């Protein structure tokens, strides 16, 4: 009977925990994934205790060997996780005592599960952030490669999802690179801020043992220690900050996904997504559905939800640790899993996109996308911009009526709207002339796209 198991805190209790309460309050079903970080933290703690003379070298060695053996048991799938032992910390500690006897009971000297769990989560997230950044940079690199290949490809640029001006596909792709560059910076900021160590705060007030927190921090690769014990055990800002960064990143992936879905539709037909990233329909044989981008768009919702969950979790908590904090883990873990998987599949999907260049160009030709270029041309001939705007508006109206693009009109047709229009107008009415003219940093000209790709690669190298 699990609720008859003796609790490490059982001293002041005369009745066993209600069986349902035991399961209700346990976190081991989900926090066991912190085992490696928990063991790492315990080894550093025991090493520090020996250094300051609280443990003998022999006691330290017995504890460290025992913890390593337990880690091997867990990794071999041989560890019997127990709900009665509540969480990952007490499962491992109880097993240590089983394995090495009474000396195992000394490990918890000068610490509490409160500073222990806060340390574990930071160690865990630090490792996950490194993996996430790796996937993110793989995606960024894939975007730069595709952008460079498509530096000359012309597509319509949109505002209000209406054809606005021609842009190069490479330029459009690099807009996504810029968003991800900011996400990358935010995640790095988060990683730097979280890398301080709560251990030593103990339950809330610190400990009366002569601990050396800086030594433990050094062993664990922390940049420093949390400077207030109450804050150390209660702070979950780093988790919220990470999930906020993840929400922004997922929002970007979601917008990108939305564009991929639109572009892959029969109506746009700008790209072909790789077969391995799509699925078919069980009833409509012609279908090739963009499941991967759709799912990423969908998964963004749950990450946003986790952000609200964590903010709400913290908003009512008085100092210092409260059991509420146990609820931080599932939203955090699910955010890590969702983000990592989404980045991974996105990075794989980008090189499998085949642009349909002719369709993009035809779409750019058909929506009067060079109307602004005609207005700018008139301005260069001395027409005030507002008048030029009016002239071009009339030319577009004729085009709509006659089903003609501006570049398809004859010089005579164009000149009925302004005598300033000459033979050289056709240079600016071409799509290639239009994009090539936007030749400044941040502009869509193919030369600028190539320069931006070089800068993007240098940025990736430096990070
Ligand atoms: N399982 C707990 C958590 O996840 C560990 C800390 C528990 N501390 C306590 N005093 N009950 O937050």
Tab-separated table of N, CA, C and O in Angstrom, residues 46-150:
chain	number	residue	atom	x	y	z
A	46	UNK	N	27.097	17.653	-2.628
A	46	UNK	CA	27.866	16.760	-1.748
A	46	UNK	C	29.357	17.095	-1.819
A	46	UNK	O	30.067	17.070	-0.804
A	47	UNK	N	29.811	17.430	-3.014
A	47	UNK	CA	31.230	17.783	-3.188
A	47	UNK	C	31.557	19.041	-2.383
A	47	UNK	O	32.590	19.127	-1.707
A	48	UNK	N	30.637	19.999	-2.441
A	48	UNK	CA	30.838	21.240	-1.672
A	48	UNK	C	30.794	20.949	-0.165
A	48	UNK	O	31.632	21.465	0.597
A	49	UNK	N	29.845	20.096	0.259
A	49	UNK	CA	29.746	19.784	1.705
A	49	UNK	C	31.045	19.158	2.216
A	49	UNK	O	31.477	19.433	3.343
A	50	UNK	N	31.687	18.343	1.373
A	50	UNK	CA	32.960	17.730	1.786
A	50	UNK	C	34.057	18.793	1.832
A	50	UNK	O	34.901	18.792	2.730
A	51	UNK	N	34.013	19.691	0.878
A	51	UNK	CA	35.047	20.741	0.841
A	51	UNK	C	35.013	21.599	2.116
A	51	UNK	O	36.061	21.981	2.653
A	52	UNK	N	33.810	21.869	2.618
A	52	UNK	CA	33.722	22.731	3.805
A	52	UNK	C	33.727	21.920	5.104
A	52	UNK	O	33.562	22.484	6.188
A	53	UNK	N	33.891	20.598	4.978
A	53	UNK	CA	34.045	19.773	6.171
A	53	UNK	C	32.757	19.280	6.804
A	53	UNK	O	32.778	18.695	7.892
A	54	UNK	N	31.627	19.471	6.109
A	54	UNK	CA	30.362	18.962	6.656
A	54	UNK	C	30.242	17.456	6.388
A	54	UNK	O	29.653	16.715	7.173
A	55	UNK	N	30.805	16.999	5.286
A	55	UNK	CA	30.891	15.553	5.004
A	55	UNK	C	32.370	15.170	4.982
A	55	UNK	O	33.223	15.998	4.642
A	56	UNK	N	32.662	13.910	5.317
A	56	UNK	CA	34.032	13.423	5.124
A	56	UNK	C	34.195	13.055	3.656
A	56	UNK	O	33.207	12.874	2.925
A	57	UNK	N	35.446	12.900	3.235
A	57	UNK	CA	35.713	12.505	1.847
A	57	UNK	C	35.082	11.146	1.559
A	57	UNK	O	34.530	10.908	0.477
A	58	UNK	N	35.121	10.261	2.529
A	58	UNK	CA	34.553	8.921	2.324
A	58	UNK	C	33.036	9.001	2.168
A	58	UNK	O	32.443	8.308	1.334
A	59	UNK	N	32.411	9.858	2.974
A	59	UNK	CA	30.947	10.020	2.852
A	59	UNK	C	30.590	10.596	1.482
A	59	UNK	O	29.650	10.139	0.817
A	60	UNK	N	31.364	11.610	1.098
A	60	UNK	CA	31.124	12.204	-0.231
A	60	UNK	C	31.245	11.138	-1.314
A	60	UNK	O	30.378	11.026	-2.188
A	61	UNK	N	32.294	10.344	-1.258
A	61	UNK	CA	32.504	9.340	-2.313
A	61	UNK	C	31.368	8.321	-2.349
A	61	UNK	O	30.910	7.933	-3.424
A	62	UNK	N	30.913	7.913	-1.171
A	62	UNK	CA	29.807	6.937	-1.132
A	62	UNK	C	28.557	7.555	-1.773
A	62	UNK	O	27.853	6.907	-2.555
A	63	UNK	N	28.312	8.827	-1.457
A	63	UNK	CA	27.118	9.501	-2.001
A	63	UNK	C	27.240	9.678	-3.511
A	63	UNK	O	26.312	9.359	-4.271
A	64	UNK	N	28.408	10.134	-3.949
A	64	UNK	CA	28.584	10.381	-5.391
A	64	UNK	C	28.485	9.069	-6.168
A	64	UNK	O	27.782	8.993	-7.192
A	65	UNK	N	29.138	8.017	-5.671
A	65	UNK	CA	29.053	6.717	-6.364
A	65	UNK	C	27.613	6.214	-6.385
A	65	UNK	O	27.143	5.685	-7.398
A	66	UNK	N	26.929	6.364	-5.271
A	66	UNK	CA	25.530	5.921	-5.188
A	66	UNK	C	24.669	6.669	-6.197
A	66	UNK	O	23.846	6.072	-6.900
A	67	UNK	N	24.869	7.981	-6.298
A	67	UNK	CA	24.067	8.782	-7.234
A	67	UNK	C	24.355	8.376	-8.681
A	67	UNK	O	23.446	8.284	-9.514
A	68	UNK	N	25.621	8.098	-8.953
A	68	UNK	CA	25.972	7.688	-10.334
A	68	UNK	C	25.326	6.340	-10.657
A	68	UNK	O	24.845	6.135	-11.783
A	69	UNK	N	25.307	5.449	-9.670
A	69	UNK	CA	24.694	4.134	-9.904
A	69	UNK	C	23.194	4.290	-10.143
A	69	UNK	O	22.599	3.614	-10.990
A	70	UNK	N	22.581	5.228	-9.407
A	70	UNK	CA	21.139	5.458	-9.588
A	70	UNK	C	20.869	6.033	-10.981
A	70	UNK	O	19.923	5.624	-11.669
A	71	UNK	N	21.727	6.922	-11.412
A	71	UNK	CA	21.562	7.481	-12.753
A	71	UNK	C	21.611	6.362	-13.793
A	71	UNK	O	20.804	6.338	-14.739
A	72	UNK	N	22.530	5.439	-13.607
A	72	UNK	CA	22.632	4.305	-14.538
A	72	UNK	C	21.363	3.444	-14.484
A	72	UNK	O	20.856	3.010	-15.521
A	73	UNK	N	20.835	3.242	-13.285
A	73	UNK	CA	19.583	2.474	-13.153
A	73	UNK	C	18.452	3.155	-13.925
A	73	UNK	O	17.678	2.515	-14.633
A	74	UNK	N	18.362	4.467	-13.762
A	74	UNK	CA	17.280	5.206	-14.436
A	74	UNK	C	17.449	5.087	-15.944
A	74	UNK	O	16.501	4.798	-16.679
A	75	UNK	N	18.683	5.265	-16.390
A	75	UNK	CA	18.925	5.222	-17.839
A	75	UNK	C	18.689	3.833	-18.423
A	75	UNK	O	18.297	3.705	-19.581
A	76	UNK	N	18.895	2.820	-17.606
A	76	UNK	CA	18.641	1.448	-18.076
A	76	UNK	C	17.155	1.079	-17.961
A	76	UNK	O	16.750	-0.025	-18.300
A	77	UNK	N	16.339	2.012	-17.464
A	77	UNK	CA	14.911	1.722	-17.307
A	77	UNK	C	14.633	0.797	-16.145
A	77	UNK	O	13.576	0.161	-16.075
A	78	UNK	N	15.577	0.719	-15.205
A	78	UNK	CA	15.413	-0.230	-14.094
A	78	UNK	C	15.002	0.443	-12.791
A	78	UNK	O	14.944	-0.204	-11.752
A	79	UNK	N	14.755	1.714	-12.845
A	79	UNK	CA	14.438	2.443	-11.606
A	79	UNK	C	12.935	2.382	-11.368
A	79	UNK	O	12.145	2.644	-12.284
A	80	UNK	N	12.537	2.033	-10.160
A	80	UNK	CA	11.101	1.940	-9.851
A	80	UNK	C	10.611	3.273	-9.267
A	80	UNK	O	10.759	3.526	-8.073
A	81	UNK	N	10.069	4.111	-10.136
A	81	UNK	CA	9.551	5.407	-9.678
A	81	UNK	C	8.324	5.173	-8.813
A	81	UNK	O	7.481	4.337	-9.139
A	82	UNK	N	8.226	5.917	-7.727
A	82	UNK	CA	7.126	5.683	-6.797
A	82	UNK	C	6.373	6.970	-6.495
A	82	UNK	O	6.965	7.981	-6.113
A	83	UNK	N	5.049	6.894	-6.670
A	83	UNK	CA	4.180	8.039	-6.372
A	83	UNK	C	4.263	8.366	-4.881
A	83	UNK	O	4.219	9.524	-4.477
A	84	UNK	N	4.406	7.320	-4.065
A	84	UNK	CA	4.468	7.536	-2.621
A	84	UNK	C	5.684	8.390	-2.254
A	84	UNK	O	5.679	9.089	-1.249
A	85	UNK	N	6.699	8.324	-3.077
A	85	UNK	CA	7.888	9.150	-2.821
A	85	UNK	C	7.775	10.512	-3.501
A	85	UNK	O	8.773	11.214	-3.653
A	86	UNK	N	6.602	10.824	-3.942
A	86	UNK	CA	6.182	12.169	-4.338
A	86	UNK	C	6.852	12.767	-5.576
A	86	UNK	O	6.194	13.049	-6.564
A	87	UNK	N	8.128	13.037	-5.497
A	87	UNK	CA	8.743	13.732	-6.629
A	87	UNK	C	10.100	13.143	-6.968
A	87	UNK	O	10.574	12.208	-6.310
A	88	UNK	N	10.703	13.675	-7.996
A	88	UNK	CA	11.989	13.152	-8.466
A	88	UNK	C	13.042	13.232	-7.369
A	88	UNK	O	13.868	12.325	-7.212
A	89	UNK	N	12.982	14.299	-6.561
A	89	UNK	CA	14.022	14.506	-5.557
A	89	UNK	C	13.967	13.423	-4.478
A	89	UNK	O	14.972	12.838	-4.116
A	90	UNK	N	12.762	13.148	-3.982
A	90	UNK	CA	12.640	12.173	-2.892
A	90	UNK	C	12.758	10.750	-3.404
A	90	UNK	O	13.216	9.867	-2.676
A	91	UNK	N	12.388	10.514	-4.656
A	91	UNK	CA	12.603	9.182	-5.226
A	91	UNK	C	14.091	8.856	-5.262
A	91	UNK	O	14.507	7.765	-4.876
A	92	UNK	N	14.868	9.824	-5.720
A	92	UNK	CA	16.307	9.562	-5.845
A	92	UNK	C	16.957	9.476	-4.461
A	92	UNK	O	17.765	8.584	-4.195
A	93	UNK	N	16.557	10.351	-3.562
A	93	UNK	CA	17.160	10.337	-2.228
A	93	UNK	C	16.832	9.024	-1.500
A	93	UNK	O	17.701	8.408	-0.866
A	94	UNK	N	15.572	8.581	-1.607
A	94	UNK	CA	15.181	7.350	-0.917
A	94	UNK	C	15.943	6.150	-1.485
A	94	UNK	O	16.380	5.249	-0.763
A	95	UNK	N	16.101	6.166	-2.781
A	95	UNK	CA	16.848	5.063	-3.422
A	95	UNK	C	18.317	5.094	-2.995
A	95	UNK	O	18.944	4.051	-2.784
A	96	UNK	N	18.852	6.305	-2.824
A	96	UNK	CA	20.246	6.439	-2.381
A	96	UNK	C	20.409	5.802	-0.998
A	96	UNK	O	21.369	5.069	-0.751
A	97	UNK	N	19.453	6.081	-0.119
A	97	UNK	CA	19.530	5.531	1.240
A	97	UNK	C	19.402	4.007	1.194
A	97	UNK	O	20.120	3.288	1.878
A	98	UNK	N	18.499	3.526	0.313
A	98	UNK	CA	18.383	2.066	0.138
A	98	UNK	C	19.712	1.462	-0.287
A	98	UNK	O	20.107	0.400	0.176
A	99	UNK	N	20.371	2.155	-1.199
A	99	UNK	CA	21.605	1.589	-1.768
A	99	UNK	C	22.804	1.711	-0.832
A	99	UNK	O	23.586	0.778	-0.728
A	100	UNK	N	22.990	2.887	-0.199
A	100	UNK	CA	24.245	3.090	0.539
A	100	UNK	C	24.037	3.205	2.046
A	100	UNK	O	24.991	3.430	2.792
A	101	UNK	N	22.795	3.097	2.480
A	101	UNK	CA	22.548	3.122	3.926
A	101	UNK	C	22.535	4.532	4.495
A	101	UNK	O	22.343	5.509	3.769
A	102	UNK	N	22.772	4.606	5.787
A	102	UNK	CA	22.573	5.851	6.527
A	102	UNK	C	23.358	7.045	6.006
A	102	UNK	O	22.912	8.188	6.129
A	103	UNK	N	24.504	6.793	5.412
A	103	UNK	CA	25.289	7.937	4.916
A	103	UNK	C	24.491	8.714	3.848
A	103	UNK	O	24.626	9.923	3.714
A	104	UNK	N	23.608	8.004	3.159
A	104	UNK	CA	22.754	8.650	2.159
A	104	UNK	C	21.858	9.711	2.768
A	104	UNK	O	21.449	10.668	2.105
A	105	UNK	N	21.573	9.548	4.060
A	105	UNK	CA	20.698	10.509	4.744
A	105	UNK	C	21.381	11.854	4.948
A	105	UNK	O	20.744	12.828	5.337
A	106	UNK	N	22.700	11.892	4.726
A	106	UNK	CA	23.425	13.151	4.945
A	106	UNK	C	23.399	14.085	3.734
A	106	UNK	O	23.775	15.250	3.830
A	107	UNK	N	22.990	13.543	2.573
A	107	UNK	CA	23.031	14.364	1.356
A	107	UNK	C	22.207	15.640	1.494
A	107	UNK	O	22.571	16.693	0.980
A	108	UNK	N	21.072	15.540	2.170
A	108	UNK	CA	20.147	16.677	2.198
A	108	UNK	C	20.547	17.748	3.230
A	108	UNK	O	19.803	18.699	3.458
A	109	UNK	N	21.736	17.605	3.817
A	109	UNK	CA	22.220	18.597	4.786
A	109	UNK	C	22.395	19.961	4.112
A	109	UNK	O	23.006	20.047	3.043
A	110	UNK	N	21.833	20.979	4.715
A	110	UNK	CA	22.088	22.339	4.224
A	110	UNK	C	21.373	22.673	2.934
A	110	UNK	O	21.731	23.617	2.240
A	111	UNK	N	20.372	21.926	2.574
A	111	UNK	CA	19.574	22.298	1.405
A	111	UNK	C	18.129	21.880	1.654
A	111	UNK	O	17.813	21.242	2.678
A	112	UNK	N	17.276	22.224	0.721
A	112	UNK	CA	15.852	21.914	0.801
A	112	UNK	C	15.416	21.546	-0.602
A	112	UNK	O	16.107	21.856	-1.576
A	113	UNK	N	14.275	20.897	-0.713
A	113	UNK	CA	13.786	20.654	-2.075
A	113	UNK	C	13.457	21.973	-2.773
A	113	UNK	O	13.412	22.035	-3.996
A	114	UNK	N	13.241	23.015	-1.970
A	114	UNK	CA	12.877	24.295	-2.588
A	114	UNK	C	14.018	24.882	-3.417
A	114	UNK	O	13.813	25.322	-4.549
A	115	UNK	N	15.219	24.896	-2.836
A	115	UNK	CA	16.342	25.391	-3.657
A	115	UNK	C	16.814	24.326	-4.643
A	115	UNK	O	17.332	24.639	-5.715
A	116	UNK	N	16.561	23.064	-4.281
A	116	UNK	CA	16.963	21.969	-5.176
A	116	UNK	C	16.169	22.015	-6.481
A	116	UNK	O	16.739	21.966	-7.577
A	117	UNK	N	14.848	22.136	-6.370
A	117	UNK	CA	14.029	22.100	-7.589
A	117	UNK	C	14.290	23.340	-8.439
A	117	UNK	O	14.361	23.274	-9.669
A	118	UNK	N	14.474	24.485	-7.777
A	118	UNK	CA	14.725	25.719	-8.545
A	118	UNK	C	16.041	25.576	-9.318
A	118	UNK	O	16.153	26.046	-10.463
A	119	UNK	N	17.007	24.895	-8.709
A	119	UNK	CA	18.289	24.671	-9.390
A	119	UNK	C	18.119	23.681	-10.545
A	119	UNK	O	18.619	23.903	-11.648
A	120	UNK	N	17.391	22.603	-10.276
A	120	UNK	CA	17.183	21.589	-11.321
A	120	UNK	C	16.559	22.193	-12.581
A	120	UNK	O	16.987	21.897	-13.697
A	121	UNK	N	15.542	23.010	-12.376
A	121	UNK	CA	14.839	23.546	-13.560
A	121	UNK	C	15.763	24.455	-14.361
A	121	UNK	O	15.746	24.457	-15.588
A	122	UNK	N	16.566	25.230	-13.646
A	122	UNK	CA	17.492	26.115	-14.371
A	122	UNK	C	18.519	25.304	-15.161
A	122	UNK	O	18.830	25.628	-16.316
A	123	UNK	N	19.030	24.240	-14.530
A	123	UNK	CA	20.008	23.403	-15.241
A	123	UNK	C	19.366	22.751	-16.470
A	123	UNK	O	19.956	22.684	-17.548
A	124	UNK	N	18.154	22.277	-16.260
A	124	UNK	CA	17.410	21.641	-17.368
A	124	UNK	C	17.194	22.615	-18.521
A	124	UNK	O	17.489	22.324	-19.683
A	125	UNK	N	16.701	23.802	-18.183
A	125	UNK	CA	16.362	24.761	-19.234
A	125	UNK	C	17.623	25.254	-19.939
A	125	UNK	O	17.604	25.505	-21.150
A	126	UNK	N	18.697	25.364	-19.202
A	126	UNK	CA	19.963	25.778	-19.818
A	126	UNK	C	20.369	24.780	-20.911
A	126	UNK	O	20.747	25.173	-22.019
A	127	UNK	N	20.258	23.497	-20.608
A	127	UNK	CA	20.595	22.479	-21.616
A	127	UNK	C	19.631	22.530	-22.797
A	127	UNK	O	20.031	22.433	-23.956
A	128	UNK	N	18.349	22.668	-22.498
A	128	UNK	CA	17.355	22.688	-23.575
A	128	UNK	C	17.543	23.914	-24.464
A	128	UNK	O	17.374	23.839	-25.684
A	129	UNK	N	17.880	25.039	-23.840
A	129	UNK	CA	18.086	26.259	-24.627
A	129	UNK	C	19.214	26.071	-25.641
A	129	UNK	O	19.132	26.575	-26.770
A	130	UNK	N	20.246	25.358	-25.252
A	130	UNK	CA	21.356	25.121	-26.190
A	130	UNK	C	20.851	24.326	-27.401
A	130	UNK	O	21.192	24.621	-28.550
A	131	UNK	N	20.001	23.321	-27.148
A	131	UNK	CA	19.451	22.521	-28.251
A	131	UNK	C	18.516	23.347	-29.119
A	131	UNK	O	18.506	23.241	-30.346
A	132	UNK	N	17.710	24.166	-28.460
A	132	UNK	CA	16.746	24.998	-29.186
A	132	UNK	C	17.484	25.995	-30.078
A	132	UNK	O	17.125	26.191	-31.247
A	133	UNK	N	18.530	26.600	-29.559
A	133	UNK	CA	19.300	27.557	-30.359
A	133	UNK	C	19.954	26.861	-31.552
A	133	UNK	O	20.049	27.422	-32.647
A	134	UNK	N	20.361	25.637	-31.329
A	134	UNK	CA	20.981	24.882	-32.423
A	134	UNK	C	19.967	24.670	-33.551
A	134	UNK	O	20.264	24.898	-34.733
A	135	UNK	N	18.760	24.244	-33.202
A	135	UNK	CA	17.714	24.035	-34.218
A	135	UNK	C	17.335	25.360	-34.886
A	135	UNK	O	17.116	25.424	-36.095
A	136	UNK	N	17.245	26.398	-34.079
A	136	UNK	CA	16.870	27.718	-34.620
A	136	UNK	C	17.901	28.172	-35.639
A	136	UNK	O	17.551	28.673	-36.724
A	137	UNK	N	19.164	27.981	-35.336
A	137	UNK	CA	20.205	28.441	-36.259
A	137	UNK	C	20.254	27.578	-37.519
A	137	UNK	O	20.581	28.066	-38.604
A	138	UNK	N	19.877	26.323	-37.387
A	138	UNK	CA	19.758	25.468	-38.572
A	138	UNK	C	18.662	26.020	-39.491
A	138	UNK	O	18.827	26.086	-40.706
A	139	UNK	N	17.563	26.438	-38.892
A	139	UNK	CA	16.467	27.023	-39.667
A	139	UNK	C	16.915	28.348	-40.297
A	139	UNK	O	16.655	28.606	-41.483
A	140	UNK	N	17.601	29.177	-39.519
A	140	UNK	CA	18.062	30.459	-40.062
A	140	UNK	C	18.998	30.235	-41.258
A	140	UNK	O	18.898	30.921	-42.273
A	141	UNK	N	19.889	29.259	-41.120
A	141	UNK	CA	20.842	28.979	-42.203
A	141	UNK	C	20.109	28.484	-43.448
A	141	UNK	O	20.446	28.862	-44.578
A	142	UNK	N	19.077	27.669	-43.247
A	142	UNK	CA	18.309	27.157	-44.388
A	142	UNK	C	17.610	28.306	-45.114
A	142	UNK	O	17.509	28.321	-46.351
A	143	UNK	N	17.141	29.277	-44.352
A	143	UNK	CA	16.472	30.433	-44.965
A	143	UNK	C	17.452	31.246	-45.798
A	143	UNK	O	17.112	31.718	-46.894
A	144	UNK	N	18.650	31.436	-45.280
A	144	UNK	CA	19.642	32.221	-46.020
A	144	UNK	C	19.997	31.509	-47.323
A	144	UNK	O	20.088	32.143	-48.389
A	145	UNK	N	20.180	30.201	-47.262
A	145	UNK	CA	20.513	29.446	-48.486
A	145	UNK	C	19.424	29.609	-49.541
A	145	UNK	O	19.711	29.867	-50.716
A	146	UNK	N	18.171	29.458	-49.104
A	146	UNK	CA	17.070	29.577	-50.057
A	146	UNK	C	16.977	31.021	-50.575
A	146	UNK	O	16.760	31.255	-51.772
A	147	UNK	N	17.156	31.981	-49.685
A	147	UNK	CA	17.060	33.398	-50.084
A	147	UNK	C	18.110	33.725	-51.141
A	147	UNK	O	17.831	34.425	-52.116
A	148	UNK	N	19.298	33.198	-50.965
A	148	UNK	CA	20.353	33.496	-51.935
A	148	UNK	C	20.021	32.895	-53.300
A	148	UNK	O	20.181	33.540	-54.325
A	149	UNK	N	19.495	31.671	-53.267
A	149	UNK	CA	19.111	31.034	-54.537
A	149	UNK	C	17.990	31.805	-55.229
A	149	UNK	O	17.892	31.822	-56.443
A	150	UNK	N	17.132	32.443	-54.446
A	150	UNK	CA	15.956	33.127	-55.001
A	150	UNK	C	16.123	34.656	-54.989
A	150	UNK	O	15.138	35.389	-54.988
